[in-house]
mmCIF file of C-alpha atoms in Angstrom:
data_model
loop_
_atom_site.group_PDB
_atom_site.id
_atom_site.type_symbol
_atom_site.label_atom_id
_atom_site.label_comp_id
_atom_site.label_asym_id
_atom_site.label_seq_id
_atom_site.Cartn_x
_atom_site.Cartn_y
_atom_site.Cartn_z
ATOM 1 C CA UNK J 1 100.724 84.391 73.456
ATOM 2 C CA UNK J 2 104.081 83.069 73.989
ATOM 3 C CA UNK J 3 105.333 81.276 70.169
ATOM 4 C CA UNK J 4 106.903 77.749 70.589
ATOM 5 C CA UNK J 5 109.300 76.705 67.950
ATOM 6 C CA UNK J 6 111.188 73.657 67.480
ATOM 7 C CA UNK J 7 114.413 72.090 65.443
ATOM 8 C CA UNK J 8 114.360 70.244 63.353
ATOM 9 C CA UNK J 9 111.375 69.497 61.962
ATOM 10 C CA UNK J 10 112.019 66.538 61.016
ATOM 11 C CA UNK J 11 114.628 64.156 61.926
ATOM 12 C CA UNK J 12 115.896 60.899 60.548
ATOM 13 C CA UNK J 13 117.481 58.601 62.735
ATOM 14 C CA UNK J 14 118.390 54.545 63.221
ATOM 15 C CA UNK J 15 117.460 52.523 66.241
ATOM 16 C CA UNK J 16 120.081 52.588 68.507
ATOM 17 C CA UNK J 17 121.186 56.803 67.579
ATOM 18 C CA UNK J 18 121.035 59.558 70.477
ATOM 19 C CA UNK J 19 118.612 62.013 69.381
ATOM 20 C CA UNK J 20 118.003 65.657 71.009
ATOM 21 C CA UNK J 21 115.017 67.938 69.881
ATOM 22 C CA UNK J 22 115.348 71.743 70.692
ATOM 23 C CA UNK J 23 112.098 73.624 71.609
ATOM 24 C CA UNK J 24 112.522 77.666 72.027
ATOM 25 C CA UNK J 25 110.053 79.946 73.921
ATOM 26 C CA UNK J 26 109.742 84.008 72.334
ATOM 27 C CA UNK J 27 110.181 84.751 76.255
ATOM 28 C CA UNK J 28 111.002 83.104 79.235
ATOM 29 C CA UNK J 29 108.722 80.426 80.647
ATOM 30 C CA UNK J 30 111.001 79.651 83.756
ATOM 31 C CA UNK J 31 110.935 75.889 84.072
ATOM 32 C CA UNK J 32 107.533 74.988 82.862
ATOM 33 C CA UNK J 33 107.705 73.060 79.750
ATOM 34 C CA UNK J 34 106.239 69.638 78.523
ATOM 35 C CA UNK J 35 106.757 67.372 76.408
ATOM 36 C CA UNK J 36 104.491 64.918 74.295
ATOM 37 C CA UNK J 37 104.854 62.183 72.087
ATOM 38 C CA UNK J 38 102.074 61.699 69.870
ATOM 39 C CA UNK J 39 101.745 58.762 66.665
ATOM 40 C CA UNK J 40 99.604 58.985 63.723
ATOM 41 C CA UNK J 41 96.167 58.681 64.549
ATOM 42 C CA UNK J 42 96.548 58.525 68.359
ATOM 43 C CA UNK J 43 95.891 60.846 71.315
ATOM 44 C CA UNK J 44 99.213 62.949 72.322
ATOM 45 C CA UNK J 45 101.539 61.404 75.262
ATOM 46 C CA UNK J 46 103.121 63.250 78.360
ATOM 47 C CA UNK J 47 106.769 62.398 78.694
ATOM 48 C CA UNK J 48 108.214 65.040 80.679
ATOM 49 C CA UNK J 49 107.055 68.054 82.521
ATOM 50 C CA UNK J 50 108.367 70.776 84.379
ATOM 51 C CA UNK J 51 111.539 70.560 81.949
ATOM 52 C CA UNK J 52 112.887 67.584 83.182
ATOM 53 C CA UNK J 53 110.815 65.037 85.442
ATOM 54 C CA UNK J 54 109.516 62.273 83.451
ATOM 55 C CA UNK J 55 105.945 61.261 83.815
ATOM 56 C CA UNK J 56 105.346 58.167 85.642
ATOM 57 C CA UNK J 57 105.479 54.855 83.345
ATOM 58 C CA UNK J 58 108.008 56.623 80.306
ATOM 59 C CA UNK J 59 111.335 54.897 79.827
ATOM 60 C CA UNK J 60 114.690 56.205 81.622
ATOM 61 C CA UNK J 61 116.126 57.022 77.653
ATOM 62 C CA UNK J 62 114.070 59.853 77.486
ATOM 63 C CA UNK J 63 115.208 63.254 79.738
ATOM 64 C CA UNK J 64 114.596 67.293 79.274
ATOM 65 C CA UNK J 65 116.834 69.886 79.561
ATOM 66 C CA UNK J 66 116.979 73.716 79.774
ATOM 67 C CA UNK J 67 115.560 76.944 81.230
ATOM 68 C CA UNK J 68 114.248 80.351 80.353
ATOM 69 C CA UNK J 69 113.619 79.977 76.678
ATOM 70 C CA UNK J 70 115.836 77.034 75.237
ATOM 71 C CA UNK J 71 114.669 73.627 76.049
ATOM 72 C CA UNK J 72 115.370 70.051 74.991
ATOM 73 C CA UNK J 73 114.085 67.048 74.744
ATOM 74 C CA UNK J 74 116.902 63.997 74.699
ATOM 75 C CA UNK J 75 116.246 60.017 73.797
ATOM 76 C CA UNK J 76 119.682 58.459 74.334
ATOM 77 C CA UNK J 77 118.873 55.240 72.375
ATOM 78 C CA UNK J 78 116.329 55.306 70.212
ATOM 79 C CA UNK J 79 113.979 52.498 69.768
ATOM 80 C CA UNK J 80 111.673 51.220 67.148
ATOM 81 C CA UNK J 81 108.515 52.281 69.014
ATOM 82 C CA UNK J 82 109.869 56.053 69.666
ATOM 83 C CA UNK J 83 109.305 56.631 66.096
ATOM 84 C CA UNK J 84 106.392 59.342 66.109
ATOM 85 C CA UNK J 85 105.969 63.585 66.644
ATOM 86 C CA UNK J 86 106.926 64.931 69.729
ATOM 87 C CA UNK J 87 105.325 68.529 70.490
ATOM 88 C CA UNK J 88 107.355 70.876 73.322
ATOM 89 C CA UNK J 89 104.231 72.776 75.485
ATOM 90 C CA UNK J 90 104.437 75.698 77.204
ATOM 91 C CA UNK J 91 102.142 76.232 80.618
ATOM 92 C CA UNK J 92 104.031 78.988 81.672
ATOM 93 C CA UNK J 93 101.319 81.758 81.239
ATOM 94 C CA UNK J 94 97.969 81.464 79.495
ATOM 95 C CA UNK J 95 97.118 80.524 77.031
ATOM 96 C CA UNK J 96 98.895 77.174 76.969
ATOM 97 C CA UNK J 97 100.861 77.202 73.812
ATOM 98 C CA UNK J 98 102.581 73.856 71.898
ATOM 99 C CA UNK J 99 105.553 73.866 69.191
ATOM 100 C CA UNK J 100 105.011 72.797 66.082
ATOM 101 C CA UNK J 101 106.485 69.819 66.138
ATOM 102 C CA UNK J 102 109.146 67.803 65.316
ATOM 103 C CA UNK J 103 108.733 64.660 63.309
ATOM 104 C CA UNK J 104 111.485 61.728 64.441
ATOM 105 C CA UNK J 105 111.598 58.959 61.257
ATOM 106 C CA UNK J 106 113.456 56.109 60.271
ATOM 107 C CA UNK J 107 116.324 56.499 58.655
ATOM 108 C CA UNK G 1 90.519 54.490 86.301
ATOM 109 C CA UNK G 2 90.219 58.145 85.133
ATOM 110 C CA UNK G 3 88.708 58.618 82.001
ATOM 111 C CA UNK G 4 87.678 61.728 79.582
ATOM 112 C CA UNK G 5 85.805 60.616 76.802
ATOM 113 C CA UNK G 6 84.251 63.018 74.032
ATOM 114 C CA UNK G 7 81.425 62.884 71.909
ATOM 115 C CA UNK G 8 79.273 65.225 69.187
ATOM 116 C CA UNK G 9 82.074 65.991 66.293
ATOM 117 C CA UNK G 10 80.543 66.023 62.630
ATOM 118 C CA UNK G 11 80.342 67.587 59.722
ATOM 119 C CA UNK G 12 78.540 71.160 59.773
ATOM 120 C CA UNK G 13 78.224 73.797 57.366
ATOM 121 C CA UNK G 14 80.253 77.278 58.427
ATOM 122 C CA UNK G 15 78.054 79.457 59.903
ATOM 123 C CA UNK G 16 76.746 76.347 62.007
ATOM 124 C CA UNK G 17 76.811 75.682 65.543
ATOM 125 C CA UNK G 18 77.856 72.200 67.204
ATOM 126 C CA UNK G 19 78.249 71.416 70.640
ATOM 127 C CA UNK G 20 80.879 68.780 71.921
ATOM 128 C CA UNK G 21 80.584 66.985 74.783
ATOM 129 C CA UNK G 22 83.263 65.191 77.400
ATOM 130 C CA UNK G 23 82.200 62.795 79.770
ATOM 131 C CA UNK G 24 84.305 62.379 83.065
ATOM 132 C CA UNK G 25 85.359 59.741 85.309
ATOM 133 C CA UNK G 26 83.683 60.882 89.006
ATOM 134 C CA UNK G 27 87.461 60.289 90.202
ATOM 135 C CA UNK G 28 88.368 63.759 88.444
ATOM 136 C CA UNK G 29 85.236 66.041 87.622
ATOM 137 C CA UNK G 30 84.917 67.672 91.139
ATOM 138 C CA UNK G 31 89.439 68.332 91.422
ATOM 139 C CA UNK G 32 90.658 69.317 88.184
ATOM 140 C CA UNK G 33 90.091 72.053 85.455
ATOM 141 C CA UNK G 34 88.938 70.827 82.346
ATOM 142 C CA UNK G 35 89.855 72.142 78.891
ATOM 143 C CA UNK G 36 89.257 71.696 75.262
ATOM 144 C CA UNK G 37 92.316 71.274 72.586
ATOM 145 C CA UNK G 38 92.149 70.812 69.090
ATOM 146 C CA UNK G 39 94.217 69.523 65.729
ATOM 147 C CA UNK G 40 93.724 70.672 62.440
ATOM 148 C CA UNK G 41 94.342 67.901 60.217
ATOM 149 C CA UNK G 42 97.979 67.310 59.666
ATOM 150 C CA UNK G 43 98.844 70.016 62.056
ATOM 151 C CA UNK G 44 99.689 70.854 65.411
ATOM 152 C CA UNK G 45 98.169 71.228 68.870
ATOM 153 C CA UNK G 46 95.851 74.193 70.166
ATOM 154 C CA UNK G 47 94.675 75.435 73.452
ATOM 155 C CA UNK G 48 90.819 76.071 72.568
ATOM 156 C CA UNK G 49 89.391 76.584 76.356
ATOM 157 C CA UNK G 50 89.453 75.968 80.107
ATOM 158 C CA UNK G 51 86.915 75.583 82.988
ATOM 159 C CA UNK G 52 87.984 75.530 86.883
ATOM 160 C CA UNK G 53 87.063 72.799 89.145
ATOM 161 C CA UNK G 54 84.227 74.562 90.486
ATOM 162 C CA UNK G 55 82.810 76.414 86.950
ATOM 163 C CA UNK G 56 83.632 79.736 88.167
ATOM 164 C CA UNK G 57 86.473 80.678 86.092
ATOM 165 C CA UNK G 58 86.820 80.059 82.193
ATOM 166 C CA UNK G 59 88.826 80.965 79.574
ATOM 167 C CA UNK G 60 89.156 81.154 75.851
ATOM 168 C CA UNK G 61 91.882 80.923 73.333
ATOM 169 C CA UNK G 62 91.482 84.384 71.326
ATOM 170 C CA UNK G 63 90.850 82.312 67.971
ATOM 171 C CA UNK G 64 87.087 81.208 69.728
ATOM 172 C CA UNK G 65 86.306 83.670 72.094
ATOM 173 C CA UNK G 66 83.013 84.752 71.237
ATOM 174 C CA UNK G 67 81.751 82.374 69.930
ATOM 175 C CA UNK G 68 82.913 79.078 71.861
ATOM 176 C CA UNK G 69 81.315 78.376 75.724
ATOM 177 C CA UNK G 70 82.808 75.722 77.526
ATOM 178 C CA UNK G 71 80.624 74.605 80.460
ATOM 179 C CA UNK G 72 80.105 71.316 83.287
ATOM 180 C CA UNK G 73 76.850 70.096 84.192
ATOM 181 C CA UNK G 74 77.518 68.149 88.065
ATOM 182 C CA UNK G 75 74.651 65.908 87.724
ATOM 183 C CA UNK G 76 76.242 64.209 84.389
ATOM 184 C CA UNK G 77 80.072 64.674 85.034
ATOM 185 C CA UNK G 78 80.275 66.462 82.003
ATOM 186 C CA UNK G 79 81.904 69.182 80.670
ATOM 187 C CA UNK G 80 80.909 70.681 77.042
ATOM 188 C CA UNK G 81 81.744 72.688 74.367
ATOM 189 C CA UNK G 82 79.616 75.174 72.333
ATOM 190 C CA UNK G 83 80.012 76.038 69.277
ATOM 191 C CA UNK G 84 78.692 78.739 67.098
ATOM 192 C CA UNK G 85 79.548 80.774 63.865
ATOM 193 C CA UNK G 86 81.588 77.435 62.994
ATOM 194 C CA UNK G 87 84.396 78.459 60.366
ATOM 195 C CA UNK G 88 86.174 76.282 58.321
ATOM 196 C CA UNK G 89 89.726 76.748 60.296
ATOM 197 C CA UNK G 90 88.109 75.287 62.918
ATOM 198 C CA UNK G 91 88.210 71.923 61.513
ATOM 199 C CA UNK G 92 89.842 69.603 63.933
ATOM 200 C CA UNK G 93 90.115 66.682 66.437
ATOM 201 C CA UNK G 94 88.796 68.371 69.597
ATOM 202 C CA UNK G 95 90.322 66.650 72.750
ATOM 203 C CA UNK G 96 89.243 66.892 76.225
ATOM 204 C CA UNK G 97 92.265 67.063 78.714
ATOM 205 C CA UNK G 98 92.868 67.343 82.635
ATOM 206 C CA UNK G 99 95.546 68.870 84.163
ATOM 207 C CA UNK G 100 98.395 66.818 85.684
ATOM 208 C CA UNK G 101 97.681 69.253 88.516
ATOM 209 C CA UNK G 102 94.622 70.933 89.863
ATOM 210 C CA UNK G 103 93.509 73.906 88.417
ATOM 211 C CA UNK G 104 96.659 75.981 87.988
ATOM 212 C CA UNK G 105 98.518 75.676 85.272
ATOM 213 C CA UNK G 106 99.958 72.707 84.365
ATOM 214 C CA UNK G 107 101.067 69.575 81.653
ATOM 215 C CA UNK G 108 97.992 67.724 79.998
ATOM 216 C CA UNK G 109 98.126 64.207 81.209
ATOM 217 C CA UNK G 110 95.558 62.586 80.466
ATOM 218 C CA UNK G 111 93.514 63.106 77.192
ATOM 219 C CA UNK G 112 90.293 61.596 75.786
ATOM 220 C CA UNK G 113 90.250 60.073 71.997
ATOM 221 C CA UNK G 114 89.029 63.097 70.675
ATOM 222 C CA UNK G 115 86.086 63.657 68.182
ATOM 223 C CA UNK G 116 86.241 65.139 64.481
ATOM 224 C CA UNK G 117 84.650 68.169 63.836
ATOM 225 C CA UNK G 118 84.577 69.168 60.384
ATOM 226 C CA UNK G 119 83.052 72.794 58.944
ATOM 227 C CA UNK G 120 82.497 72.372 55.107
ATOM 228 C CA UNK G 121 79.988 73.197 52.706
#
């Protein structure tokens, strides 16, 4: 399987601060990468797929980045409801695999 | 509207079986793949298992293969999930998910609530 892994972990931030997640592949997965934003106790989000087009309905502050195995997710303003875990997905070859995580929290 | 909606988590003893169930909005069943993902309890997401449009191609995250089966009954819009020799790392939220896309590979885009299943003695 192809390993995700993301930086940082966790990230503390204020409302209002440009924030950029990094998501690395352990081989190249061209341009297919997702992203999903997921808060405690609900059911993960799509933001972005195929590294950079945003899924219908998700706010113009959020945009992807990257190719071959470094990839990043970008929210240029952060707001009080984009406080939550965002996971970086592979579908590049099977099985799907997701990053760990990366935890964005108030600062 | 499509919807994906599970059913059948619990608490089992390892060893057990279970078997999950996901029922589909008619929009979807008969056009897009189908798969199982779970989440261990403060952890991340994993790919459990997949079935095609049509049921004639499934796959299986190496962790379950074996002893998951992930099937779709046509007359119910339903897909399902079998599960035997339960062990307790396979304690999760199971989601049901559809592709954004057909059946190739693709981002999850829509995702049901998920249900708990929970291997303990």
């Amino acid at each position: 399987d192809v390993q995700m892994t993301q930086s940082p972990s966790t990230l503390s931030a204020s409302v209002g601060d440009r924030v950029t997640i990094t998501c690395r592949a352990s081989q190249s997965v061209n341009n297919w990468v997702a992203w999903y934003q997921q808060k405690p106790g609900k059911v993960p989000k799509l933001l972005i797929y195929e590294t950079s087009t945003l899924q219908s309905g998700v706010p113009s502050r959020f945009s992807g980045s990257g190719s071959g195995t470094e990839f990043t997710l970008t929210i240029s303003s952060l707001q009080p409801d984009d406080f939550a875990t965002y996971f970086c997905q592979q579908y590049n070859v099977y099985s799907p695999t997701f990053g760990p995580g990366t935890k964005v929290e108030i600062k | 509207e499509v919807q994906l909606v599970e059913s059948g988590g619990g608490l089992v003893q390892p060893g057990g079986s279970l078997r999950l169930s996901c029922s589909v909005s008619r929009s979807i069943f008969n056009n897009y793949a189908l798969h199982w993902l779970r989440q261990a309890p403060g952890k991340g997401l994993e790919y459990v298992s997949a079935i095609s449009s049509n049921g004639g191609s499934r796959h299986y995250a190496a962790s379950v293969k074996g002893r998951f089966t992930i099937s779709r009954d046509n007359s119910k819009n339903e897909v399902s999930l079998q599960m035997t020799s339960l062990r307790v790392e396979d304690t999760a939220v199971y989601y049901c998910a559809k592709y954004l896309g057909g059946n190739s590979l693709d981002a999850f885009d829509v995702w049901g609530q998920g249900t708990m299943v929970t291997v303990s003695s």
